[in-house]
Short mmCIF file of C-alpha atoms in Angstrom, two decimals:
data_model
loop_
_atom_site.label_atom_id
_atom_site.label_comp_id
_atom_site.label_asym_id
_atom_site.label_seq_id
_atom_site.Cartn_x
_atom_site.Cartn_y
_atom_site.Cartn_z
CA UNK A 178 129.60 -201.63 107.57
CA UNK A 179 130.80 -202.59 111.30
CA UNK A 180 132.20 -206.36 111.61
CA UNK A 181 129.82 -206.29 115.13
CA UNK A 182 127.06 -204.56 112.31
CA UNK A 183 127.69 -207.04 109.63
CA UNK A 184 127.84 -210.10 112.29
CA UNK A 185 123.85 -208.68 113.40
CA UNK A 186 122.97 -210.22 110.24
CA UNK A 187 123.97 -213.58 110.60
CA UNK A 188 122.66 -213.88 114.66
CA UNK A 189 120.30 -216.23 115.44
CA UNK A 190 117.80 -212.89 117.32
CA UNK A 191 115.62 -214.58 118.44
CA UNK A 192 117.67 -217.37 120.38
CA UNK A 193 119.99 -214.97 121.84
CA UNK A 194 116.89 -212.46 122.67
CA UNK A 195 115.18 -216.07 124.61
CA UNK A 196 118.64 -216.41 126.83
CA UNK A 197 118.20 -212.73 127.59
CA UNK A 198 115.18 -213.01 128.68
CA UNK A 199 116.32 -216.36 131.11
CA UNK A 200 119.20 -214.53 132.70
CA UNK A 201 116.76 -211.20 133.03
CA UNK A 202 114.24 -213.52 135.06
CA UNK A 203 116.63 -215.62 136.84
CA UNK A 204 116.13 -215.06 140.67
CA UNK A 205 119.88 -216.99 140.81
CA UNK A 206 121.17 -214.39 143.63
CA UNK A 207 125.12 -214.43 141.78
CA UNK A 208 123.23 -214.29 138.06
CA UNK A 209 120.84 -211.36 139.60
CA UNK A 210 123.87 -209.36 141.31
CA UNK A 211 126.53 -209.76 138.72
CA UNK A 212 123.99 -208.58 136.05
CA UNK A 213 122.67 -205.56 138.42
CA UNK A 214 126.09 -204.03 139.51
CA UNK A 215 127.58 -204.58 135.76
CA UNK A 216 124.92 -202.56 134.61
CA UNK A 217 125.21 -199.75 137.09
CA UNK A 218 128.83 -199.88 136.47
CA UNK A 219 129.00 -199.77 133.00
CA UNK A 220 126.16 -197.36 132.24
CA UNK A 221 126.59 -195.50 135.28
CA UNK A 222 122.93 -195.61 136.23
CA UNK A 223 121.89 -193.01 138.63
CA UNK A 224 119.81 -195.00 141.46
CA UNK A 225 119.36 -191.78 143.52
CA UNK A 226 115.88 -191.10 141.27
CA UNK A 227 114.52 -194.91 141.43
CA UNK A 228 111.99 -195.52 143.75
CA UNK A 229 113.70 -198.35 145.41
CA UNK A 230 117.67 -196.85 145.30
CA UNK A 231 118.95 -200.81 146.94
CA UNK A 232 120.28 -203.03 143.95
CA UNK A 233 120.52 -205.71 146.08
CA UNK A 234 117.02 -205.45 147.20
CA UNK A 235 115.52 -206.35 142.79
CA UNK A 236 113.93 -209.75 142.90
CA UNK A 237 115.62 -210.43 139.15
CA UNK A 238 117.34 -208.15 137.27
CA UNK A 239 114.43 -207.61 134.80
CA UNK A 240 112.48 -205.73 138.17
CA UNK A 241 115.65 -203.53 138.85
CA UNK A 242 115.75 -202.64 134.51
CA UNK A 243 112.38 -202.15 134.62
CA UNK A 244 112.25 -200.38 138.03
CA UNK A 245 109.81 -197.01 138.79
CA UNK A 246 111.10 -193.57 139.78
CA UNK A 247 110.65 -191.85 142.50
CA UNK A 248 107.96 -189.62 143.69
CA UNK A 249 109.04 -186.49 141.68
CA UNK A 250 111.97 -187.43 139.75
CA UNK A 251 109.87 -186.38 136.65
CA UNK A 252 107.50 -183.88 135.82
CA UNK A 253 105.67 -182.78 133.00
CA UNK A 254 106.04 -179.51 131.34
CA UNK A 255 103.37 -177.26 133.13
CA UNK A 256 102.39 -175.62 129.40
CA UNK A 257 99.05 -177.46 128.55
CA UNK A 258 99.70 -177.22 124.80
CA UNK A 259 103.25 -179.19 125.33
CA UNK A 260 103.00 -182.58 123.99
CA UNK A 261 105.75 -184.94 126.51
CA UNK A 262 108.72 -186.60 126.05
CA UNK A 263 107.38 -190.50 126.13
CA UNK A 264 110.79 -191.94 127.96
CA UNK A 265 114.15 -190.52 128.82
CA UNK A 266 116.79 -191.73 126.41
CA UNK A 267 118.31 -189.87 123.44
CA UNK A 268 117.17 -188.13 120.31
CA UNK A 269 117.57 -190.46 117.52
CA UNK A 270 116.19 -188.77 115.01
CA UNK A 271 112.87 -186.27 115.22
CA UNK A 272 111.70 -183.62 112.48
CA UNK A 273 108.61 -184.38 109.41
CA UNK A 274 107.75 -187.24 107.68
CA UNK A 275 108.36 -186.01 104.16
CA UNK A 276 106.58 -188.41 101.41
CA UNK A 277 105.74 -190.57 104.02
CA UNK A 278 109.02 -191.54 104.84
CA UNK A 279 110.42 -191.18 107.77
CA UNK A 280 114.18 -190.22 108.16
CA UNK A 281 116.29 -192.83 109.84
CA UNK A 282 120.06 -191.69 109.11
CA UNK A 283 122.24 -189.90 106.62
CA UNK A 284 120.86 -192.35 103.29
CA UNK A 285 118.38 -194.33 105.07
CA UNK A 286 115.05 -193.77 105.63
CA UNK A 287 111.67 -196.27 105.86
CA UNK A 288 107.84 -195.45 105.03
CA UNK A 289 105.01 -194.65 107.76
CA UNK A 290 103.85 -197.90 105.99
CA UNK A 291 106.30 -200.09 106.46
CA UNK A 292 107.05 -199.09 110.36
CA UNK A 293 103.24 -199.72 110.86
CA UNK A 294 102.79 -202.67 108.75
CA UNK A 295 99.28 -201.42 107.46
CA UNK A 296 98.91 -198.64 104.34
CA UNK A 297 95.51 -197.42 105.25
CA UNK A 298 96.82 -196.99 109.01
CA UNK A 299 100.26 -195.00 107.81
CA UNK A 300 97.40 -192.54 105.70
CA UNK A 301 97.28 -190.09 108.59
CA UNK A 302 100.72 -189.71 109.27
CA UNK A 303 102.17 -189.52 105.75
CA UNK A 304 103.45 -185.27 105.98
CA UNK A 305 102.94 -185.48 109.96
CA UNK A 306 106.04 -185.47 112.14
CA UNK A 307 107.90 -188.51 114.07
CA UNK A 308 110.05 -188.34 116.76
CA UNK A 309 112.46 -191.46 117.59
CA UNK A 310 113.93 -191.78 121.07
CA UNK A 311 116.30 -194.19 121.89
CA UNK A 312 116.32 -195.72 125.64
CA UNK A 313 120.29 -196.68 126.40
CA UNK A 314 120.88 -199.61 129.25
CA UNK A 315 121.16 -196.50 132.30
CA UNK A 316 117.80 -194.98 131.45
CA UNK A 317 114.64 -195.44 132.94
CA UNK A 318 112.28 -198.05 130.90
CA UNK A 319 109.13 -197.01 130.96
CA UNK A 320 107.29 -195.42 128.21
CA UNK A 321 104.89 -192.99 128.63
CA UNK A 322 101.98 -190.89 127.07
CA UNK A 323 102.82 -187.58 125.23
CA UNK A 324 99.38 -186.54 125.07
CA UNK A 325 96.33 -188.08 126.69
CA UNK A 326 94.83 -190.84 124.69
CA UNK A 327 92.36 -193.77 124.09
CA UNK A 328 93.85 -196.94 123.11
CA UNK A 329 92.07 -198.08 119.51
CA UNK A 330 93.83 -200.92 118.36
CA UNK A 331 97.57 -202.84 118.56
CA UNK A 332 99.12 -203.97 116.18
CA UNK A 333 102.17 -207.05 116.64
CA UNK A 334 104.21 -207.08 113.71
CA UNK A 335 106.79 -209.26 113.58
CA UNK A 336 110.57 -208.99 112.42
CA UNK A 337 114.38 -209.36 112.73
CA UNK A 338 115.94 -208.30 115.94
CA UNK A 339 118.75 -206.15 115.29
CA UNK A 340 120.71 -203.72 117.78
CA UNK A 341 118.94 -200.14 117.84
CA UNK A 342 122.32 -198.48 119.06
CA UNK A 343 123.46 -195.70 116.74
CA UNK A 344 126.10 -197.70 114.15
CA UNK A 345 123.59 -200.45 113.43
CA UNK A 346 120.51 -197.05 113.20
CA UNK A 347 123.22 -195.83 110.44
CA UNK A 348 124.05 -199.03 108.15
CA UNK A 349 120.88 -201.17 108.39
CA UNK A 350 118.15 -200.12 105.80
CA UNK A 351 115.14 -199.55 106.82
CA UNK A 352 116.19 -201.35 110.36
CA UNK A 353 113.39 -200.12 112.83
CA UNK A 354 110.26 -201.01 109.82
CA UNK A 355 111.94 -204.90 110.02
CA UNK A 356 112.33 -205.32 113.93
CA UNK A 357 109.53 -207.06 115.98
CA UNK A 358 107.87 -204.16 117.55
CA UNK A 359 104.29 -203.26 118.92
CA UNK A 360 102.29 -200.49 117.34
CA UNK A 361 100.23 -198.81 119.46
CA UNK A 362 96.96 -197.20 117.87
CA UNK A 363 95.54 -194.29 120.35
CA UNK A 364 92.59 -191.79 119.58
CA UNK A 365 92.98 -187.85 120.70
CA UNK A 366 91.55 -185.21 121.01
CA UNK A 367 93.33 -183.77 117.66
CA UNK A 368 92.89 -187.12 115.90
CA UNK A 369 95.19 -190.03 115.85
CA UNK A 370 98.65 -190.66 117.60
CA UNK A 371 101.02 -193.46 117.38
CA UNK A 372 103.47 -195.04 119.98
CA UNK A 373 105.62 -197.49 118.22
CA UNK A 374 107.95 -199.95 120.81
CA UNK A 375 110.66 -201.59 119.01
CA UNK A 376 112.28 -204.37 119.95
CA UNK A 377 116.30 -205.19 119.37
CA UNK A 378 118.73 -207.71 119.96
CA UNK A 379 118.18 -209.30 123.71
CA UNK A 380 115.18 -207.11 124.06
CA UNK A 381 113.47 -209.49 126.50
CA UNK A 382 109.88 -208.16 125.88
CA UNK A 383 107.30 -205.50 125.76
CA UNK A 384 104.70 -204.73 128.39
CA UNK A 385 101.80 -202.71 128.01
CA UNK A 386 99.86 -201.42 131.16
CA UNK A 387 96.03 -202.62 129.35
CA UNK A 388 97.32 -206.60 129.22
CA UNK A 389 100.83 -207.29 130.06
CA UNK A 390 103.47 -209.30 128.23
CA UNK A 391 102.91 -208.57 124.21
CA UNK A 392 106.68 -209.67 122.96
CA UNK A 393 107.06 -211.95 123.23
CA UNK A 394 105.88 -214.57 122.10
CA UNK A 395 107.92 -213.74 119.26
CA UNK A 396 105.32 -214.03 116.09
CA UNK A 397 105.20 -215.21 112.59
CA UNK A 398 102.69 -212.95 111.27
CA UNK A 399 100.47 -210.12 112.07
CA UNK A 400 98.28 -209.86 114.95
CA UNK A 401 95.93 -206.83 115.65
CA UNK A 402 93.98 -206.65 118.94
CA UNK A 403 90.71 -204.15 118.82
CA UNK A 404 90.57 -202.57 121.87
CA UNK A 405 87.56 -199.99 120.79
CA UNK A 406 85.02 -199.77 123.26
CA UNK A 407 87.10 -201.16 126.42
CA UNK A 408 87.39 -197.63 128.09
CA UNK A 409 91.22 -197.87 127.89
CA UNK A 410 92.14 -193.44 128.03
CA UNK A 411 95.46 -193.33 129.40
CA UNK A 412 96.25 -189.51 130.46
CA UNK A 413 98.86 -187.29 129.37
CA UNK A 414 102.26 -188.42 131.12
CA UNK A 415 100.98 -191.55 132.32
CA UNK A 416 102.54 -194.78 132.07
CA UNK A 417 101.64 -196.74 128.24
CA UNK A 418 104.12 -199.77 128.55
CA UNK A 419 108.03 -200.81 129.69
CA UNK A 420 110.96 -202.73 127.88
CA UNK A 421 112.52 -205.42 129.61
CA UNK A 422 115.25 -204.48 127.72
CA UNK A 423 116.14 -201.45 126.12
CA UNK A 424 115.36 -200.36 122.91
CA UNK A 425 113.58 -197.58 120.83
CA UNK A 426 109.73 -195.71 121.07
CA UNK A 427 108.86 -194.18 117.63
CA UNK A 428 105.74 -191.02 118.27
CA UNK A 429 104.25 -190.33 115.12
CA UNK A 430 101.84 -187.01 114.98
CA UNK A 431 99.71 -186.25 112.04
CA UNK A 432 99.96 -183.01 109.81
CA UNK A 433 98.97 -179.58 111.71
CA UNK A 434 98.82 -180.87 115.29
CA UNK A 435 101.89 -179.73 116.77
CA UNK A 436 105.27 -178.32 115.93
CA UNK A 437 108.39 -180.12 117.26
CA UNK A 438 110.73 -178.58 120.17
CA UNK A 439 113.25 -177.09 117.53
CA UNK A 440 115.60 -177.30 120.30
CA UNK A 441 115.31 -180.98 119.56
CA UNK A 442 118.21 -182.34 117.58
CA UNK A 443 119.66 -185.98 116.62
CA UNK A 444 121.59 -187.29 119.99
CA UNK A 445 119.76 -184.87 122.21
CA UNK A 446 119.85 -186.09 125.48
CA UNK A 447 116.19 -186.00 126.58
CA UNK A 448 113.96 -187.26 129.70
CA UNK A 449 110.69 -187.86 129.88
CA UNK A 450 108.10 -184.99 130.46
CA UNK A 451 110.33 -182.54 128.77
CA UNK A 452 108.37 -180.84 125.76
CA UNK A 453 108.04 -183.46 122.61
CA UNK A 454 106.08 -180.42 120.60
CA UNK A 455 103.72 -177.25 121.70
CA UNK A 456 100.07 -177.64 120.16
CA UNK A 457 99.71 -175.46 116.94
CA UNK A 458 95.74 -176.34 116.34
CA UNK A 459 94.48 -175.00 119.41
#
């Protein structure tokens, strides 16, 4: 295990993330400009794709980081059978869920029940499929819907805030099932679908389009919110949530619903709207 990864075990995760949050929301001109310029330069952010391409005009680093895309910068796959990629980034892993376990990296896996925080919630996905998408600091940080779904429930699962970079993912056991996360359960025309917004070190928050900020406040116990009957239906490709700093989204699909796009492999770069999977039940 690398020194950096080992160090993350001892770091005060929430304290550091709280500091990062204060910086991200600061409207101090010097702080804001330095943070934005550093990220643009270091990570090669393509501002030509942004609805607002002027980095100096953003009120805070967080406003820049969660920037909208210009009209037409991303379009959904035209095939009506296609489930679409929920975010820009790259594939961490994807494939079948085998015996209820999700592959994380060589020698590392975790159970669906651990990820979702509930054994019963895991049952529809025990032999289904998954895709784990990592969003780097250069990427667009809004997460969209792979398929049309009606929100049933959210589950805020407290936990650590390990880095979700490649080194940590390969070394930290059950990382995605240990980090703080927001589990979003949707009902679709093919059955249940889950999108899990996974927090990470220096992630200052997760916001949803239906209720605003969900993380923080950082929790100490699992909190469930029932959204049934509230009529929150989001269309395929519609925005669902956003990270206030980069992290990971995990999509879970039940067995027999769709076949993952065979060209997707670990470390494959992906863009919002491209084909994630193809419906096999229609």
